[in-house]
Amino acid sequence: MVLTAPRHMVLVAGIVALLAVPVAALDDPGPLAVAKQGSFFVGGREVRSDTLSTVPAYAPIGTITVDQMYVRYQIPVETRGRPITLIHGCCLTGKTWETTPDGRMGWDEYFLRRGHAVYVIDQVARGRSAADPSVINSVKLGKTPPNRLPPVFSAGHEAAWAIFRFGPEYPRVYPGMRFPLDAIGEFWKQMVSDWHDALPTPNPTVSALSELAIRLDGTVLVSHSQSGIYPFQTAALNPRGIAGIIAIEPGACPDPDADLAPYMKLPILVLWGDYVDLSPRWAPRLKECQAFAEAVNKRGGKVEVIELPKLGRRGNSHMLMQDSNSLDIADWLLAWIDRNIGKQTTK
Amino acid sequence: MVLTAPRHMVLVAGIVALLAVPVAALDDPGPLAVAKQGSFFVGGREVRSDTLSTVPAYAPIGTITVDQMYVRYQIPVETRGRPITLIHGCCLTGKTWETTPDGRMGWDEYFLRRGHAVYVIDQVARGRSAADPSVINSVKLGKTPPNRLPPVFSAGHEAAWAIFRFGPEYPRVYPGMRFPLDAIGEFWKQMVSDWHDALPTPNPTVSALSELAIRLDGTVLVSHSQSGIYPFQTAALNPRGIAGIIAIEPGACPDPDADLAPYMKLPILVLWGDYVDLSPRWAPRLKECQAFAEAVNKRGGKVEVIELPKLGRRGNSHMLMQDSNSLDIADWLLAWIDRNIGKQTTK
């Protein structure tokens, strides 16, 4: 190391640490004090292939690593609660939780400013977590039939419109909609191809989440949509390190008739936005989650299913972490965590 | 917004801003003070397709947005230099510049601590920047012949070993190697599939970089390897917003016989690690860059081609931003920027 800091600079850093009180969301929230930040991977396995490439500059034969999960984290100077792990949904990446399409603060930074370490992941085979192109190249080379290509899909704007519940069908809008539709073009840019259907069940993201939770020694797993079932599957795999589960509009809740033991001791919240009863895709899923909650609670567990309209918060889409009242919902979630999981951290 | 901060909390934030002197890289560098952070996309175009999906839950027909470039940024409280844009190379993502495989601070945070706003991108069709799966699905459905599949490749560990110059061939190691090979498994996890050869030339990342540079109104474009030619192509497209170019081990420099006008007024550095003369892949590229520099400098331009061994820094691999002396090299780069581009920022 070439640089060393004079002693007074180190002292200044100490003063910053003392003064860096997280400031609530203002128009200008002031500087952010970060104790530590960085990124790493959890999980991963090696795959040997002879169709890694059809490009002359890169050899077809070799070993690659896949099924690892990218994690970016920031730890605040003053920790006032459990680490929060943010798990995005279908056709999206960890970008979901960052700056909103219309440029407002994302939950990743807001939770940090409110005293939580925040871990944002990219699901396996999505974003900065590698996918395996071997079959694509094998088909290109005529070694494998085309129907065995991985079902890599992208959600089109038109179909995604109703899935994200901006309105009943593209381009109609539900009255009172809080999603920043003026910036919808920026939201579409967040969407990426999804390899989910080409991966085994449970998704390898689940074992990576378990490894992460154990490393964090007590984290709140916050899922969204497609990833809704992952924290439950993670708890079933190993309860260690999971302080609680918040499932935001999950694509699925566990079957109420299945083994419910993994969920009996966990604080669990299932959160829904508005217009759910108007959506043939989402209304049955809400009902399934209600049945799951009833089954767990009947046996002494603690699952809450909350519909935001019943709290007086109307107009929320499926992307409620990006809606115009996203930080109000974040505040409500943090209060729920305080009440149900506790303020202290084990780290 | 539900939360408002009491006035004294706002004052505290002001004090933090005053005191938040960037601290040099120590074992414990102390808290990081960030004035602003977030992420956004630049570029992007809409594509209409009838083969977006072969999965029943997602419609095959629709519109997606591709060719946008993901950008994550952090701005320090005290700015002491130009914004730096970090552009990763082949088979990698913006992760390149973050925490090293063995857990040391990445250049993204180090440059920030030294007073530069830092912008980390994911190339178009890589990482959090979407790729278009239409042709894959079209082939899967039998609508397009297999040989038209995109040449999506992954670099295998064994071939990548020599490309990244860890040694002459896998698993031999060059003497004095500074890459953290004890953590090589973590490095392999950084590698993702590369759609580069499926994209037009220039890569759409280039026009996105131009848009970003214009928005930043004076940024240093720092490329690596495959992306080495991009900043030059960006300057040729439009010189606006480009304060200088640092090409780290570029895959190519501009042809010395081509139009050199776009490069005559720019401070340009081409930086190389060790063992280049031992590598049949890299030795000719160094020579090409030397020829380019000679041609520009003969006409009054300012291109420096620096080989780290000639500065007494030995043992650097192709991934020199992750080598054990990465922050020493970062210091040298920052001093080069100070000398050649200036300390002040236009923002």
XYZ file of C-alpha atoms in Angstrom:
694
model
C 0.000 0.000 0.000
C 1.479 3.328 -1.021
C -0.916 5.662 0.749
C -1.188 6.035 4.481
C -3.508 8.469 6.181
C -2.296 11.064 8.685
C -3.660 10.413 12.161
C -6.045 13.373 12.095
C -7.787 11.908 9.049
C -8.439 8.688 10.946
C -9.889 10.788 13.797
C -12.152 12.562 11.343
C -13.400 9.190 10.194
C -14.213 8.327 13.791
C -16.227 11.526 14.206
C -18.154 10.773 11.056
C -19.001 7.373 12.511
C -20.360 8.985 15.685
C -22.425 11.600 13.900
C -23.754 9.509 11.059
C -27.337 9.280 12.241
C -29.511 7.806 9.504
C -31.725 10.578 8.250
C -35.258 9.871 7.158
C -36.329 10.253 3.556
C -36.351 13.929 2.744
C -36.136 15.513 -0.656
C -32.448 15.843 0.172
C -31.725 13.143 2.719
C -28.126 14.264 3.227
C -24.962 12.173 2.955
C -25.045 8.472 3.558
C -22.589 6.939 6.031
C -21.587 3.401 5.085
C -19.509 1.311 7.489
C -18.715 -1.306 4.847
C -19.876 -2.231 1.359
C -18.956 -4.670 -1.356
C -20.094 -7.697 -3.293
C -19.492 -11.442 -3.333
C -20.994 -14.718 -4.542
C -22.491 -17.620 -2.630
C -23.001 -21.119 -3.994
C -21.798 -22.271 -7.383
C -20.760 -25.560 -8.950
C -18.457 -26.506 -11.776
C -19.787 -27.764 -15.099
C -17.599 -29.418 -17.730
C -18.745 -28.948 -21.317
C -17.525 -29.329 -24.883
C -19.900 -26.678 -26.237
C -18.992 -23.552 -24.270
C -18.341 -21.601 -27.458
C -18.784 -21.550 -31.207
C -16.493 -18.535 -31.495
C -12.923 -19.245 -32.671
C -11.345 -16.998 -30.032
C -12.780 -19.066 -27.163
C -12.323 -22.816 -26.712
C -15.443 -25.011 -26.802
C -14.073 -27.459 -24.207
C -13.624 -26.494 -20.596
C -15.079 -25.912 -17.164
C -17.356 -23.077 -16.108
C -18.906 -22.173 -12.753
C -22.676 -21.727 -12.558
C -25.421 -21.634 -9.902
C -23.561 -18.997 -7.861
C -25.635 -16.043 -6.626
C -24.331 -12.473 -6.823
C -24.778 -10.418 -3.646
C -24.121 -6.682 -3.231
C -24.241 -5.331 0.306
C -23.973 -2.151 2.348
C -23.724 -2.005 6.145
C -24.698 1.208 7.951
C -22.520 2.904 10.536
C -25.223 2.575 13.161
C -26.981 -0.775 12.946
C -30.468 -0.708 14.419
C -31.977 -3.930 13.112
C -31.478 -7.225 11.335
C -29.784 -7.494 7.961
C -32.363 -7.462 5.172
C -31.916 -9.643 2.070
C -33.788 -8.407 -1.009
C -34.756 -11.088 -3.567
C -36.182 -9.880 -6.910
C -38.851 -11.575 -9.016
C -39.438 -12.762 -12.567
C -37.639 -11.206 -15.479
C -35.934 -8.704 -13.226
C -32.642 -8.397 -11.316
C -31.494 -6.785 -8.074
C -32.083 -3.462 -9.850
C -35.710 -3.892 -8.659
C -34.721 -2.501 -5.251
C -32.466 0.333 -6.418
C -33.379 3.791 -7.747
C -36.982 3.744 -9.015
C -37.793 4.261 -12.721
C -38.631 7.907 -11.962
C -35.411 8.458 -10.020
C -36.502 8.176 -6.385
C -34.541 6.372 -3.669
C -34.872 2.586 -3.727
C -35.540 0.361 -0.756
C -31.900 -0.784 -0.800
C -30.705 2.657 0.293
C -33.739 3.487 2.409
C -33.433 0.397 4.603
C -29.733 1.176 4.987
C -30.489 4.752 6.075
C -32.941 3.314 8.588
C -30.173 1.235 10.174
C -30.321 -2.135 8.423
C -27.508 -3.859 6.587
C -28.906 -4.571 3.114
C -28.018 -7.500 0.833
C -29.319 -7.326 -2.753
C -29.039 -10.518 -4.802
C -29.292 -11.476 -8.455
C -31.034 -14.838 -8.765
C -28.972 -17.695 -10.166
C -28.744 -17.425 -13.984
C -29.913 -13.822 -13.943
C -28.079 -10.483 -13.993
C -24.553 -10.858 -12.640
C -25.140 -14.521 -11.736
C -23.974 -16.701 -14.643
C -26.155 -18.892 -16.846
C -24.846 -21.937 -18.758
C -24.913 -21.505 -22.597
C -23.762 -25.073 -23.339
C -27.061 -26.349 -24.728
C -27.494 -23.284 -26.949
C -24.093 -23.938 -28.518
C -24.727 -27.666 -28.726
C -27.910 -27.004 -30.733
C -26.093 -24.443 -32.881
C -23.493 -27.113 -33.694
C -26.173 -29.693 -34.557
C -25.293 -31.952 -31.613
C -28.613 -31.491 -29.782
C -32.146 -31.128 -31.205
C -33.629 -27.586 -31.143
C -36.536 -28.566 -28.881
C -34.035 -29.121 -26.065
C -33.033 -25.448 -26.045
C -33.524 -23.866 -22.612
C -36.912 -22.079 -22.329
C -35.333 -18.641 -21.880
C -38.156 -16.129 -21.988
C -38.635 -12.393 -21.855
C -41.883 -10.812 -20.698
C -43.206 -8.391 -23.310
C -44.391 -4.967 -22.213
C -47.967 -5.706 -23.221
C -48.310 -8.954 -21.246
C -46.231 -7.644 -18.336
C -48.631 -4.685 -17.998
C -51.393 -6.885 -16.579
C -48.969 -9.142 -14.681
C -47.551 -6.116 -12.865
C -51.151 -4.898 -12.404
C -50.697 -1.455 -13.895
C -54.152 -2.057 -15.346
C -56.502 -4.828 -16.475
C -54.834 -4.996 -19.899
C -52.310 -2.968 -21.862
C -52.541 0.052 -21.986
C -55.531 0.580 -19.688
C -54.677 1.887 -16.198
C -56.396 1.102 -12.894
C -57.839 4.248 -11.268
C -55.575 5.721 -8.601
C -52.534 3.801 -9.863
C -49.387 4.705 -7.882
C -46.798 3.162 -10.202
C -44.792 5.963 -11.917
C -46.165 5.245 -15.390
C -44.652 8.467 -16.763
C -41.333 6.606 -16.447
C -42.580 3.238 -17.706
C -39.869 3.170 -20.400
C -37.232 3.144 -17.659
C -39.012 0.252 -15.966
C -39.040 -1.831 -19.152
C -35.252 -1.420 -19.269
C -35.023 -3.263 -15.944
C -36.440 -6.424 -17.487
C -34.065 -9.181 -18.596
C -34.423 -12.698 -19.992
C -35.439 -15.295 -17.438
C -33.802 -18.759 -17.258
C -35.996 -19.813 -14.335
C -37.807 -22.543 -16.277
C -34.497 -24.034 -17.401
C -33.370 -24.600 -13.798
C -34.176 -27.424 -11.377
C -36.765 -27.130 -8.575
C -36.054 -25.825 -6.040
C -34.191 -23.107 -7.890
C -30.449 -23.180 -6.977
C -31.027 -19.662 -5.628
C -32.644 -21.387 -2.622
C -29.528 -23.182 -1.405
C -27.515 -20.023 -2.052
C -29.990 -18.052 0.081
C -29.544 -20.610 2.847
C -25.768 -20.236 2.692
C -26.163 -16.448 2.809
C -28.603 -16.554 5.741
C -26.257 -18.781 7.740
C -23.379 -16.424 7.010
C -25.462 -13.415 8.125
C -26.596 -15.288 11.250
C -30.129 -13.882 11.228
C -31.515 -12.068 8.185
C -35.001 -11.119 7.041
C -35.588 -12.698 3.627
C -37.709 -10.319 1.521
C -38.974 -11.952 -1.676
C -41.016 -10.619 -4.561
C -43.353 -12.366 -6.987
C -41.612 -15.332 -8.696
C -39.123 -15.592 -5.810
C -41.992 -15.688 -3.283
C -41.645 -19.388 -2.607
C -37.824 -19.283 -2.256
C -37.603 -18.128 1.391
C -40.107 -20.800 2.377
C -38.080 -23.431 0.515
C -34.951 -22.033 2.175
C -36.529 -22.427 5.624
C -37.577 -25.989 4.753
C -33.993 -26.731 3.654
C -32.464 -25.299 6.828
C -33.989 -22.828 9.306
C -30.565 -21.534 10.380
C -29.958 -17.845 9.902
C -33.508 -16.922 8.884
C -34.903 -14.278 11.257
C -38.162 -13.872 9.350
C -39.813 -13.923 5.947
C -41.542 -11.095 4.096
C -43.156 -12.309 0.881
C -44.251 -9.422 -1.315
C -46.978 -10.592 -3.675
C -45.573 -14.125 -3.889
C -46.170 -16.225 -6.958
C -46.871 -19.058 -4.539
C -47.136 -19.772 -0.820
C -46.423 -23.259 0.584
C -49.189 -25.845 0.228
C -51.318 -25.739 3.412
C -51.488 -29.544 3.346
C -47.723 -29.989 3.210
C -45.365 -30.246 6.190
C -45.728 -26.884 7.945
C -43.093 -27.511 10.633
C -40.428 -25.286 8.963
C -42.740 -22.258 9.274
C -44.105 -22.620 12.798
C -41.447 -20.579 14.609
C -40.810 -17.903 11.980
C -42.370 -14.433 11.889
C -43.900 -14.382 8.386
C -45.590 -11.554 6.510
C -47.271 -11.860 3.120
C -47.917 -8.405 1.684
C -50.265 -7.468 -1.169
C -50.979 -4.274 -3.070
C -54.247 -3.083 -4.592
C -56.479 -4.414 -7.399
C -55.652 -8.047 -6.512
C -59.293 -9.137 -6.668
C -59.479 -7.710 -10.211
C -56.619 -9.890 -11.458
C -57.266 -13.484 -12.596
C -53.529 -14.124 -12.166
C -53.162 -12.790 -8.637
C -56.524 -13.250 -6.898
C -56.113 -17.058 -6.551
C -52.587 -16.625 -5.223
C -53.782 -14.320 -2.466
C -56.348 -16.962 -1.531
C -53.688 -19.689 -1.484
C -51.554 -17.596 0.844
C -54.540 -16.981 3.106
C -55.135 -20.741 3.283
C -51.458 -21.278 4.110
C -51.584 -18.635 6.863
C -54.737 -20.132 8.333
C -53.172 -23.601 8.434
C -49.972 -22.375 10.110
C -51.756 -20.103 12.577
C -54.194 -22.888 13.556
C -51.144 -24.847 14.735
C -49.772 -21.912 16.712
C -47.624 -20.255 14.053
C -47.475 -16.582 13.149
C -48.240 -15.699 9.533
C -49.842 -12.361 8.666
C -51.396 -11.768 5.249
C -51.790 -8.038 4.752
C -53.580 -6.286 1.904
C -52.437 -2.677 1.738
C -55.919 -1.342 0.831
C -57.153 -2.680 4.186
C -54.529 -0.444 5.845
C -55.908 2.518 3.900
C -53.104 2.426 1.336
C -54.711 2.284 -2.105
C -53.363 2.292 -5.638
C -50.390 -0.064 -5.240
C -49.271 -2.168 -8.188
C -47.395 -5.466 -8.124
C -44.167 -3.369 -8.165
C -45.047 -1.667 -4.892
C -41.370 -1.118 -3.997
C -41.311 1.336 -6.927
C -44.746 2.933 -6.459
C -45.031 6.608 -5.506
C -45.664 5.656 -1.857
C -42.833 3.096 -1.768
C -41.058 4.659 1.216
C -44.291 4.861 3.198
C -44.676 1.101 2.640
C -41.013 0.666 3.587
C -41.690 2.459 6.882
C -44.639 0.179 7.545
C -42.474 -2.879 6.793
C -39.697 -1.679 9.097
C -42.223 -1.190 11.901
C -43.496 -4.724 11.243
C -39.925 -6.028 11.475
C -39.371 -4.108 14.730
C -42.562 -5.533 16.254
C -42.175 -9.097 15.064
C -38.470 -9.755 14.653
C -36.927 -7.234 17.024
C -34.635 -4.259 16.747
C -31.358 -5.825 17.826
C -29.033 -7.593 15.507
C -26.961 -10.649 16.237
C -24.003 -9.314 14.286
C -44.003 10.672 2.815
C -44.769 9.690 6.371
C -41.408 10.366 7.931
C -39.946 13.807 8.425
C -36.668 14.451 10.164
C -36.352 16.804 13.120
C -34.262 19.858 12.306
C -31.281 18.753 14.411
C -30.976 15.583 12.316
C -30.675 17.672 9.184
C -27.942 19.696 10.883
C -26.098 16.502 11.766
C -26.193 15.535 8.109
C -24.604 18.881 7.262
C -21.780 18.269 9.715
C -21.155 14.849 8.250
C -20.826 16.470 4.843
C -18.204 18.887 6.158
C -16.171 16.261 7.967
C -16.373 13.456 5.467
C -12.785 13.619 4.242
C -12.021 10.622 2.029
C -9.612 8.398 3.907
C -6.897 6.499 2.104
C -6.857 2.736 1.942
C -6.005 1.420 5.371
C -6.702 -2.034 6.702
C -9.772 -0.396 8.199
C -10.413 2.614 6.009
C -13.244 3.879 8.229
C -16.763 4.798 7.207
C -17.508 5.900 3.686
C -19.422 9.153 3.157
C -21.579 9.083 0.027
C -23.308 12.240 -1.171
C -25.543 10.351 -3.570
C -25.814 6.862 -5.032
C -28.156 4.891 -7.234
C -28.535 3.222 -10.603
C -30.115 3.915 -13.977
C -30.007 2.868 -17.616
C -28.848 4.734 -20.708
C -29.767 3.847 -24.270
C -32.224 1.131 -25.223
C -34.526 0.428 -28.143
C -37.745 -1.477 -28.509
C -37.922 -4.811 -30.335
C -41.169 -6.450 -31.414
C -41.103 -10.244 -31.542
C -43.415 -13.253 -31.762
C -40.928 -15.580 -30.060
C -40.304 -13.945 -26.699
C -41.335 -17.085 -24.853
C -42.067 -20.776 -25.184
C -43.411 -20.891 -21.626
C -47.217 -20.926 -21.291
C -47.244 -18.339 -18.492
C -45.612 -15.693 -20.720
C -46.924 -14.563 -24.092
C -44.706 -15.148 -27.154
C -45.824 -11.932 -28.882
C -44.875 -8.535 -27.592
C -42.327 -5.773 -27.263
C -39.148 -5.811 -25.208
C -36.478 -3.195 -24.609
C -32.847 -4.099 -25.318
C -29.496 -2.348 -25.905
C -29.867 -0.310 -22.712
C -26.792 -0.164 -20.450
C -27.063 -0.558 -16.666
C -25.112 2.022 -14.638
C -24.561 2.028 -10.865
C -22.991 5.137 -9.392
C -21.751 6.660 -6.151
C -20.783 10.311 -5.692
C -18.465 11.268 -2.823
C -19.225 14.087 -0.384
C -16.053 15.890 -1.366
C -15.411 15.700 -5.086
C -11.755 16.102 -5.982
C -11.664 14.942 -9.575
C -13.540 13.922 -12.681
C -16.202 11.230 -12.642
C -14.698 7.865 -13.578
C -16.646 5.386 -15.724
C -15.542 1.762 -15.331
C -16.175 -0.525 -18.341
C -15.558 -4.261 -17.848
C -14.246 -6.751 -20.404
C -15.132 -10.087 -21.959
C -17.231 -12.601 -20.115
C -17.417 -10.373 -17.067
C -19.750 -7.707 -15.645
C -19.375 -4.565 -13.533
C -18.452 -6.935 -10.682
C -14.909 -6.717 -12.124
C -14.375 -3.431 -10.274
C -16.027 -4.352 -6.979
C -14.654 -6.402 -4.051
C -11.766 -8.586 -5.296
C -12.020 -12.402 -5.307
C -10.035 -12.493 -2.053
C -12.215 -9.838 -0.396
C -10.173 -6.639 -0.773
C -11.625 -3.241 -1.693
C -12.396 -2.806 -5.392
C -11.475 0.174 -7.520
C -15.119 1.300 -7.489
C -14.944 2.138 -3.783
C -11.293 3.185 -3.789
C -11.737 5.839 -6.483
C -14.788 7.082 -4.575
C -12.791 7.358 -1.355
C -10.174 9.304 -3.299
C -12.796 11.864 -4.322
C -14.111 10.696 -7.681
C -17.712 9.985 -8.571
C -17.686 6.414 -9.906
C -19.979 4.952 -12.576
C -19.856 1.161 -13.047
C -21.600 -0.215 -16.125
C -22.759 -3.611 -17.343
C -22.190 -3.848 -21.107
C -25.291 -4.176 -23.274
C -26.599 -7.789 -23.198
C -24.516 -8.609 -20.128
C -25.304 -8.692 -16.404
C -28.182 -6.379 -15.594
C -28.381 -5.112 -19.182
C -30.926 -7.216 -21.075
C -30.225 -9.569 -23.983
C -32.827 -10.554 -26.599
C -33.816 -14.268 -26.459
C -36.084 -14.128 -29.542
C -33.858 -16.149 -31.860
C -33.307 -18.841 -29.219
C -37.061 -19.305 -28.900
C -37.572 -19.111 -32.649
C -35.106 -21.986 -33.138
C -36.716 -23.924 -30.287
C -40.056 -23.581 -32.077
C -38.590 -24.727 -35.402
C -39.105 -21.347 -37.087
C -35.402 -20.591 -37.541
C -32.524 -22.981 -38.386
C -30.180 -23.848 -35.481
C -27.114 -22.362 -37.143
C -28.675 -18.908 -36.721
C -28.565 -19.184 -32.930
C -26.634 -16.300 -31.349
C -22.975 -17.230 -30.673
C -23.325 -16.901 -26.895
C -20.093 -18.159 -25.375
C -18.597 -18.749 -21.976
C -14.862 -18.785 -21.383
C -13.801 -21.984 -19.669
C -11.446 -21.788 -16.715
C -8.692 -23.628 -18.578
C -8.660 -21.342 -21.625
C -9.309 -18.221 -19.543
C -6.212 -18.998 -17.468
C -3.856 -18.068 -20.312
C -6.108 -15.259 -21.586
C -6.013 -13.601 -18.148
C -2.238 -14.338 -18.059
C -2.182 -16.167 -14.763
C 0.354 -18.405 -16.483
C 1.396 -19.683 -19.925
C -1.216 -22.454 -19.805
C -3.563 -23.934 -17.207
C -2.576 -24.572 -14.433
C 1.011 -23.282 -14.702
C 1.666 -19.954 -12.966
C 4.033 -17.176 -14.040
C 6.700 -16.510 -11.382
C 5.860 -13.582 -9.081
C 2.151 -13.659 -10.071
C 0.154 -11.055 -8.119
C -3.340 -12.301 -8.940
C -4.924 -13.816 -5.784
C -4.923 -17.385 -7.106
C -5.855 -18.767 -3.674
C -9.297 -17.278 -4.394
C -9.459 -18.282 -8.067
C -12.781 -20.083 -7.475
C -14.348 -16.757 -6.521
C -12.991 -15.194 -9.686
C -14.508 -17.911 -11.885
C -17.898 -17.057 -10.342
C -17.588 -13.547 -11.805
C -17.639 -14.917 -15.336
C -20.895 -14.889 -17.305
C -21.952 -15.774 -20.840
C -20.957 -13.230 -23.452
C -23.346 -12.073 -26.236
C -20.736 -9.759 -27.719
C -20.417 -11.662 -30.999
C -24.199 -11.589 -31.473
C -24.272 -7.773 -31.431
C -23.556 -5.249 -34.180
C -20.258 -3.350 -34.523
C -19.774 -0.941 -32.888
C -21.305 -2.628 -29.854
C -24.446 -0.717 -28.724
C -22.551 -0.138 -25.464
C -20.623 2.533 -27.390
C -23.593 4.823 -28.069
C -24.757 4.269 -24.498
C -21.311 5.326 -23.241
C -21.569 8.464 -25.353
C -24.954 9.293 -23.849
C -23.524 8.710 -20.367
C -20.431 10.838 -21.029
C -22.556 13.724 -22.300
C -24.763 13.455 -19.213
C -21.699 13.479 -16.920
C -20.221 16.415 -18.843
C -16.626 15.216 -18.586
C -15.795 11.676 -17.494
C -12.717 9.494 -17.740
C -13.654 6.327 -19.640
C -11.720 3.384 -18.179
C -11.991 0.258 -20.319
C -10.648 -3.248 -19.892
C -9.737 -5.907 -22.417
C -12.670 -6.604 -24.817
C -14.122 -3.150 -24.092
C -10.769 -1.512 -24.885
C -11.871 -0.214 -28.257
C -15.210 1.152 -26.962
C -13.993 4.488 -25.556
C -12.128 5.164 -28.807
C -15.266 4.358 -30.800
C -17.229 6.569 -28.408
C -14.848 9.475 -29.040
C -15.151 8.919 -32.788
C -18.947 8.976 -32.473
C -18.962 12.177 -30.417
C -16.132 13.745 -28.397
C -18.585 15.491 -26.040
C -18.281 14.610 -22.389
C -15.097 12.552 -22.675
C -12.381 14.006 -20.438
C -9.883 11.248 -21.165
C -9.425 7.563 -21.955
C -7.647 4.903 -19.923
C -7.488 1.598 -21.779
C -6.368 -1.228 -19.524
C -4.922 -4.041 -21.625
C -7.247 -3.307 -24.551
C -8.242 -6.064 -26.948
C -7.618 -3.519 -29.682
C -6.429 0.048 -30.203
C -7.595 2.117 -33.196
C -5.898 1.419 -36.511
C -2.951 3.852 -36.879
C -3.863 4.313 -40.545
C -7.481 5.290 -39.819
C -8.779 8.800 -39.116
C -6.977 9.841 -35.938
C -8.720 13.215 -35.527
C -11.048 12.030 -32.724
C -8.038 11.205 -30.532
C -5.817 14.236 -31.074
C -7.125 16.354 -28.202
C -7.768 13.631 -25.637
C -5.420 12.584 -22.839
C -5.076 8.833 -23.486
C -3.336 6.159 -21.445
C -2.933 2.527 -22.470
C -1.833 0.450 -19.484
C -0.306 -3.034 -19.510
C 0.617 -5.542 -16.806
C 3.474 -8.053 -16.789
C 4.281 -11.106 -18.921
C 2.817 -9.491 -22.062
C 5.777 -10.465 -24.223
C 5.252 -14.100 -23.144
C 1.669 -14.173 -24.428
C 0.918 -14.876 -28.112
C -2.542 -13.358 -27.536
C -1.414 -10.099 -25.935
C 2.052 -9.306 -27.282
C 0.739 -8.286 -30.755
C -1.958 -6.106 -29.176
C 0.608 -4.168 -27.161
C 2.518 -3.582 -30.417
C -0.640 -2.390 -32.175
C -1.294 0.091 -29.387
C 2.288 1.325 -29.557
C 1.847 1.905 -33.305
C -1.405 3.788 -32.636
C 0.274 5.952 -29.981
C 3.186 6.715 -32.277
C 0.839 7.761 -35.085
C -1.205 10.044 -32.822
C 1.797 11.548 -31.061
C 3.548 12.223 -34.394
C 0.571 14.466 -35.222
C 0.755 16.280 -31.873
C -1.575 14.089 -29.826
C -0.967 12.705 -26.350
C -1.137 8.938 -25.995
C 0.966 7.169 -23.379
C 1.511 3.415 -23.522
C 2.737 2.257 -20.117
C 3.978 -1.202 -19.205
C 3.864 -1.608 -15.430
C 7.120 -3.638 -15.300
C 8.927 -0.588 -16.716
C 7.645 1.364 -13.673
C 9.122 -1.321 -11.408
C 5.746 -2.982 -10.810
C 6.116 -6.651 -11.657
C 3.783 -9.648 -11.478
C 0.572 -8.079 -12.767
C -1.932 -10.247 -14.615
C -4.527 -9.161 -17.173
C -6.911 -8.651 -14.198
C -4.632 -6.045 -12.646
C -7.554 -4.271 -10.935
C -7.840 -7.407 -8.783
C -4.122 -8.149 -8.288
C -2.571 -7.900 -4.818
C -1.136 -4.451 -5.677
C -4.390 -3.202 -7.224
C -4.669 -0.117 -5.004
C -1.067 0.846 -5.669
C -1.894 0.782 -9.387
C -5.081 2.759 -8.621
C -2.964 5.429 -6.906
C -0.698 5.593 -9.931
C -3.732 5.943 -12.226
C -5.226 8.704 -10.096
C -1.940 10.592 -10.192
C -1.933 10.183 -13.994
C -5.473 11.586 -14.135
C -4.454 14.520 -11.926
C -1.458 15.300 -14.147
C -3.152 14.849 -17.507
C -6.842 15.578 -17.022
C -6.806 17.831 -13.991
C -8.199 17.733 -10.492
C -11.258 19.883 -10.923
C -14.603 18.580 -12.024
C -17.093 20.314 -14.238
C -20.038 19.072 -12.161
